[in-house]
C-alpha cells in the first residue's frame, strides 16, 4: 500500500453512540417535577407525548440495575422490582 492510500473506514459523523442520559428528565427531577405518563388500562402500554421518554427511562434503569442474564420481567426478583418501581415513582406520575 502506498503512503497516499489509507484503508477505507466508515464515516459516522459523530462516532459511536454513547449511553442514554435522558438529560431533560434529570433536569425536571432536579427541579422536583414529575413527568405525567398515560397508561392504557387494557393493554398496559404507555401512550401520549411522554410515552417514548418513559420507555427509554425503563430501558436505562433496567440496564443499570439488572443482570443481562435476566430474560424477562417475570424473572426479576421482588427486591429488584420494588427498587426499580420506587425509582420510577420518583420521576413519573400515572
PDB file of C-alpha atoms in Angstrom:
ATOM      1  CA  UNK A   1       0.000   0.000   0.000  1.00  0.00           C
ATOM      2  CA  UNK A   2       1.332   3.426  -0.932  1.00  0.00           C
ATOM      3  CA  UNK A   3       1.693   6.272   1.563  1.00  0.00           C
ATOM      4  CA  UNK A   4      -1.168   8.211  -0.002  1.00  0.00           C
ATOM      5  CA  UNK A   5      -3.530   5.239   0.241  1.00  0.00           C
ATOM      6  CA  UNK A   6      -5.283   4.703   3.516  1.00  0.00           C
ATOM      7  CA  UNK A   7      -7.661   1.916   4.361  1.00  0.00           C
ATOM      8  CA  UNK A   8     -11.295   2.863   3.976  1.00  0.00           C
ATOM      9  CA  UNK A   9     -13.172   3.433   7.200  1.00  0.00           C
ATOM     10  CA  UNK A  10     -16.872   4.102   7.515  1.00  0.00           C
ATOM     11  CA  UNK A  11     -17.626   7.676   8.496  1.00  0.00           C
ATOM     12  CA  UNK A  12     -20.368   8.023  11.042  1.00  0.00           C
ATOM     13  CA  UNK A  13     -20.257  11.741  11.674  1.00  0.00           C
ATOM     14  CA  UNK A  14     -20.207  11.824  15.463  1.00  0.00           C
ATOM     15  CA  UNK A  15     -18.723   8.393  16.015  1.00  0.00           C
ATOM     16  CA  UNK A  16     -20.444   5.724  18.024  1.00  0.00           C
ATOM     17  CA  UNK A  17     -23.479   6.367  20.142  1.00  0.00           C
ATOM     18  CA  UNK A  18     -22.985   6.811  23.858  1.00  0.00           C
ATOM     19  CA  UNK A  19     -25.226   5.832  26.731  1.00  0.00           C
ATOM     20  CA  UNK A  20     -28.681   7.351  27.049  1.00  0.00           C
ATOM     21  CA  UNK A  21     -28.703  10.009  29.753  1.00  0.00           C
ATOM     22  CA  UNK A  22     -32.226  11.495  29.459  1.00  0.00           C
ATOM     23  CA  UNK A  23     -30.985  14.966  30.326  1.00  0.00           C
ATOM     24  CA  UNK A  24     -34.444  16.562  30.217  1.00  0.00           C
ATOM     25  CA  UNK A  25     -35.716  14.070  32.760  1.00  0.00           C
ATOM     26  CA  UNK A  26     -32.726  14.702  35.012  1.00  0.00           C
ATOM     27  CA  UNK A  27     -33.363  18.450  34.861  1.00  0.00           C
ATOM     28  CA  UNK A  28     -37.038  18.007  35.769  1.00  0.00           C
ATOM     29  CA  UNK A  29     -36.089  15.653  38.593  1.00  0.00           C
ATOM     30  CA  UNK A  30     -33.623  18.207  39.979  1.00  0.00           C
ATOM     31  CA  UNK A  31     -36.387  20.829  39.872  1.00  0.00           C
ATOM     32  CA  UNK A  32     -38.702  18.477  41.799  1.00  0.00           C
ATOM     33  CA  UNK A  33     -41.063  17.984  38.852  1.00  0.00           C
ATOM     34  CA  UNK A  34     -42.610  14.678  37.820  1.00  0.00           C
ATOM     35  CA  UNK A  35     -43.438  13.654  34.264  1.00  0.00           C
ATOM     36  CA  UNK A  36     -47.027  12.571  33.587  1.00  0.00           C
ATOM     37  CA  UNK A  37     -47.402   9.352  31.584  1.00  0.00           C
ATOM     38  CA  UNK A  38     -50.725   7.892  30.460  1.00  0.00           C
ATOM     39  CA  UNK A  39     -51.121   4.112  30.534  1.00  0.00           C
ATOM     40  CA  UNK A  40     -53.844   2.204  28.666  1.00  0.00           C
ATOM     41  CA  UNK A  41     -55.602   0.161  31.372  1.00  0.00           C
ATOM     42  CA  UNK A  42     -56.462  -2.685  28.992  1.00  0.00           C
ATOM     43  CA  UNK A  43     -53.134  -3.172  27.248  1.00  0.00           C
ATOM     44  CA  UNK A  44     -50.888  -1.640  29.951  1.00  0.00           C
ATOM     45  CA  UNK A  45     -48.997   0.226  27.237  1.00  0.00           C
ATOM     46  CA  UNK A  46     -47.933   3.845  27.773  1.00  0.00           C
ATOM     47  CA  UNK A  47     -49.209   6.401  25.265  1.00  0.00           C
ATOM     48  CA  UNK A  48     -49.105  10.131  24.741  1.00  0.00           C
ATOM     49  CA  UNK A  49     -46.318  12.678  24.354  1.00  0.00           C
ATOM     50  CA  UNK A  50     -44.101  11.283  27.150  1.00  0.00           C
ATOM     51  CA  UNK A  51     -44.541   7.554  26.388  1.00  0.00           C
ATOM     52  CA  UNK A  52     -41.241   7.271  24.476  1.00  0.00           C
ATOM     53  CA  UNK A  53     -39.357   9.028  27.266  1.00  0.00           C
ATOM     54  CA  UNK A  54     -40.906   6.655  29.820  1.00  0.00           C
ATOM     55  CA  UNK A  55     -39.951   3.574  27.804  1.00  0.00           C
ATOM     56  CA  UNK A  56     -36.400   4.896  27.369  1.00  0.00           C
ATOM     57  CA  UNK A  57     -36.196   5.517  31.106  1.00  0.00           C
ATOM     58  CA  UNK A  58     -37.258   1.926  31.853  1.00  0.00           C
ATOM     59  CA  UNK A  59     -34.551   0.690  29.499  1.00  0.00           C
ATOM     60  CA  UNK A  60     -31.882   2.801  31.184  1.00  0.00           C
ATOM     61  CA  UNK A  61     -32.948   1.765  34.695  1.00  0.00           C
ATOM     62  CA  UNK A  62     -33.157  -1.908  33.813  1.00  0.00           C
ATOM     63  CA  UNK A  63     -29.712  -1.893  32.160  1.00  0.00           C
ATOM     64  CA  UNK A  64     -28.215  -0.155  35.181  1.00  0.00           C
ATOM     65  CA  UNK A  65     -29.786  -2.313  37.883  1.00  0.00           C
ATOM     66  CA  UNK A  66     -30.482  -5.751  36.439  1.00  0.00           C
ATOM     67  CA  UNK A  67     -28.300  -8.570  35.211  1.00  0.00           C
ATOM     68  CA  UNK A  68     -28.012  -9.065  31.468  1.00  0.00           C
ATOM     69  CA  UNK A  69     -28.858 -12.729  32.109  1.00  0.00           C
ATOM     70  CA  UNK A  70     -32.474 -11.904  33.032  1.00  0.00           C
ATOM     71  CA  UNK A  71     -34.678 -12.737  30.043  1.00  0.00           C
ATOM     72  CA  UNK A  72     -37.992 -11.201  31.131  1.00  0.00           C
ATOM     73  CA  UNK A  73     -39.608  -9.097  33.848  1.00  0.00           C
ATOM     74  CA  UNK A  74     -41.064 -12.334  35.277  1.00  0.00           C
ATOM     75  CA  UNK A  75     -37.529 -13.336  36.334  1.00  0.00           C
ATOM     76  CA  UNK A  76     -36.792 -10.090  38.227  1.00  0.00           C
ATOM     77  CA  UNK A  77     -36.634 -10.590  41.986  1.00  0.00           C
ATOM     78  CA  UNK A  78     -39.231  -8.828  44.125  1.00  0.00           C
ATOM     79  CA  UNK A  79     -36.488  -6.769  45.806  1.00  0.00           C
ATOM     80  CA  UNK A  80     -35.108  -5.516  42.467  1.00  0.00           C
ATOM     81  CA  UNK A  81     -38.617  -4.929  41.103  1.00  0.00           C
ATOM     82  CA  UNK A  82     -39.554  -2.801  44.143  1.00  0.00           C
ATOM     83  CA  UNK A  83     -36.315  -0.815  43.887  1.00  0.00           C
ATOM     84  CA  UNK A  84     -36.990  -0.032  40.221  1.00  0.00           C
ATOM     85  CA  UNK A  85     -40.643   0.809  40.929  1.00  0.00           C
ATOM     86  CA  UNK A  86     -39.640   3.285  43.670  1.00  0.00           C
ATOM     87  CA  UNK A  87     -37.229   4.927  41.238  1.00  0.00           C
ATOM     88  CA  UNK A  88     -39.985   5.186  38.610  1.00  0.00           C
ATOM     89  CA  UNK A  89     -42.382   6.779  41.124  1.00  0.00           C
ATOM     90  CA  UNK A  90     -39.802   9.472  41.919  1.00  0.00           C
ATOM     91  CA  UNK A  91     -39.805  10.575  38.265  1.00  0.00           C
ATOM     92  CA  UNK A  92     -43.262   9.792  36.889  1.00  0.00           C
ATOM     93  CA  UNK A  93     -46.954  10.053  37.726  1.00  0.00           C
ATOM     94  CA  UNK A  94     -49.624   7.943  36.048  1.00  0.00           C
TER      95      UNK A  94
END
